[in-house]
Amino acid sequence: MTPPPPQPQPPGPDPAADSAADPCPGPGPLVVLFGATAGALGPDLGSDETDLILLVWQTVEPRRRQVGTLHKSLVRAEAAALSPQCCEASGLSADSLARAEPLDKVLQQFSQLVSAEVALLSGGPYMLCTDGQQLLRQVLHPEASRKNLVLPDTFFSFYDLRREFHNQHPSICPTKDLTVATMAQDLGLETDATEDDFGVWEVKTMVAIILHLLEGPDGQLFSKPEVVKQKYETGPCSKADMVDSETVIRARGLPWQSSDQDVARFFKGLNIARGGVALCLNAQGRRNGEALVRFVDSEQRDLALQRHKHHMGVRYIEVYKATGEEFVKIAGGTSLEVVRFLSREDQVILRLRGLPFSAGPADVLAFLGPECPVTGGADGLLFVRHPDGRPTGDAFALFACEELAQAALRRHKGMLGKRYIELFRSTAAEVQQVLNRYASSPLLPTLTAPLLPIPFPLVAGTGRDCVRLRGLPYTATIEDILSFLGEIAADIRPHGVHMVLNQQGRPSGDAFIQMTSAERALAAAQRCHKKVMKERYVEVVPCSTEEMSRVLMGATLGRSGMSPPPCKLPCLSPPTYATFQATPALIPTETAALYPSSALLPATRVPATPTPVAYYPGPATQLYMNYTAYYPSLMPVGDPPRTVLQAPKEWVCL
């Protein structure tokens, strides 16, 4: 007999059709997650930087209202001590935690169990759901960062049950005041009051709340997950930007070599705004251990404040509130050149310091070499210059990736010509600060306090009877200057050599020489301009006594002429002075005894037409200025050397 033909089998269940016919459409699978640390619990979870000790989770299939198996796993903590609050609430002991698996093993088991269970329930991707944001943002992400663990992608997006509850019941109370118990009570849910297993009651109650919320009419439930940024994004900030003060903090105590990426790693788990890390610089242009950080919203800022005195390496970091104005002042800029330089996204910025003043783009590119190419070649370099166009020896370079930047950093303290070059990691905010500092800073800072005359007034001259020496070696002495000038040195006025110190009390590379006449000053400039002193060429430019005095008081004397000092003082506007009251002498008594009374400030002053005088600030000011006065001598060859007088240190604010 011929066997009958096989009968067609009924088609199996079609998951797509089954999903389309599902009368209860909703989000994909949810994994309800609860955790605890060895320290604080509740709203302070993660604020004390203690390790995770417990994870409890359960899978929920919202469309079919199915619930998976509840799992509980202990986590071994590096610090065995448990806080009294944790011991009382959890009933755990240090011995039980010592036998637990470390965090990386627990996370691996979590991923395996959840993936297998989700595949049995419905398949597809799943999303975490937590009670608040502390567990992921303040515990898991920071601890994984400290231990150099890579979290799965599923830990970078989650649903906040408190926020989902508040979206459906906005009139009950603010989101931050909600708890699992209050949400269950407001919904009228009956919970198992006999459950005393720590973490189990919380997860079971959260599952009941989710199922109850899904029965409501709101179709927007569980549709907008919270996102944890995986990478900090750099970017420029403009002076015109409006920054909300409720989103800015100040971090203090950072290691001096910290970069913006290190700061972002310290705040791992929190969303920092694009270009939101601004490392602060001191008056010398070096990092001072502080940073201003801007977050995407006030909630992230509040969580950041809970990291006060958390550790970066072995240093604890202080975290305080700051204002938007402070952030814009540090990170904002107006230079179009800087905006174009920083417009390239996802670039690593390095700072080069100590470049020869004659170095150009080709020299820097050759110094870095072909193994670490700069993004865009010469367009990826930004040289920092003084307002008059003179180079400062600083530059910034862009690199396309971290590997190229690391290769460039290996050139740290490499030689370019006869100078070693320092390389550091930098930030967009540091670029703005350095450019702003050099664009707005005069030779000397603004005067803010009463001034004192130096004991040796500048001799008034006619015409351009002075010369300015610019670019002196920092080790140059008066003897070096005399040797540099040669026979012209015989035409220097008494007390006519004035060397300028910078803000740190060190030689600035500038000096002023008062000559006996304008003709001798011009002759000195013509003979000595760009003459070499200790392998450096020195510019020699004629100037007047008035220009010299104003430059010493903070004005700038560039190739295009004189720009005024940044302060308005009557004593800087010759030839007359306004009458003012007597001020107490600021010179120490023992110092004043060394000088004749005519050199000191008299008890009272009357309007007069004074001789042009260079002034010293009082000790409380920030004017770092000094003079070294040279005394020419007519002694014959072979006599003792000339006398050099150094101004008293009490007159200089160091």
mmCIF file of C-alpha atoms in Angstrom, residues 32 67 74 80 96 113 115 124 163 204 217 245 250 284 344 374 401 416 439 443 476 480 494 496 542 569 573 578 620:
data_model
loop_
_atom_site.group_PDB
_atom_site.id
_atom_site.type_symbol
_atom_site.label_atom_id
_atom_site.label_comp_id
_atom_site.label_asym_id
_atom_site.label_seq_id
_atom_site.Cartn_x
_atom_site.Cartn_y
_atom_site.Cartn_z
ATOM 1 C CA VAL A 32 14.456 45.270 38.534
ATOM 2 C CA VAL A 67 7.860 37.578 36.338
ATOM 3 C CA LEU A 74 26.682 38.882 47.779
ATOM 4 C CA ALA A 80 35.706 44.302 55.390
ATOM 5 C CA SER A 96 29.951 36.127 54.989
ATOM 6 C CA LEU A 113 21.472 34.686 34.256
ATOM 7 C CA SER A 115 20.223 36.877 29.300
ATOM 8 C CA GLY A 124 15.048 40.819 22.808
ATOM 9 C CA ARG A 163 10.558 59.235 37.898
ATOM 10 C CA LYS A 204 9.253 42.292 45.138
ATOM 11 C CA PRO A 217 -3.759 54.658 30.766
ATOM 12 C CA SER A 245 24.669 78.235 38.347
ATOM 13 C CA ARG A 250 34.277 73.532 41.963
ATOM 14 C CA GLN A 284 52.001 81.798 36.379
ATOM 15 C CA ARG A 344 37.313 69.839 15.575
ATOM 16 C CA VAL A 374 49.114 66.515 14.283
ATOM 17 C CA CYS A 401 43.212 59.704 19.122
ATOM 18 C CA LEU A 416 64.242 71.377 19.928
ATOM 19 C CA ALA A 439 45.750 88.778 25.452
ATOM 20 C CA LEU A 443 53.715 93.613 31.564
ATOM 21 C CA ALA A 476 72.039 88.172 32.691
ATOM 22 C CA ASP A 480 76.775 91.195 31.291
ATOM 23 C CA PRO A 494 74.189 107.403 37.389
ATOM 24 C CA GLY A 496 70.611 104.427 35.088
ATOM 25 C CA PRO A 542 65.149 103.778 21.943
ATOM 26 C CA LEU A 569 46.296 106.819 38.987
ATOM 27 C CA SER A 573 49.681 111.551 34.482
ATOM 28 C CA ALA A 578 46.516 115.919 42.689
ATOM 29 C CA ALA A 620 49.729 94.408 49.937
#
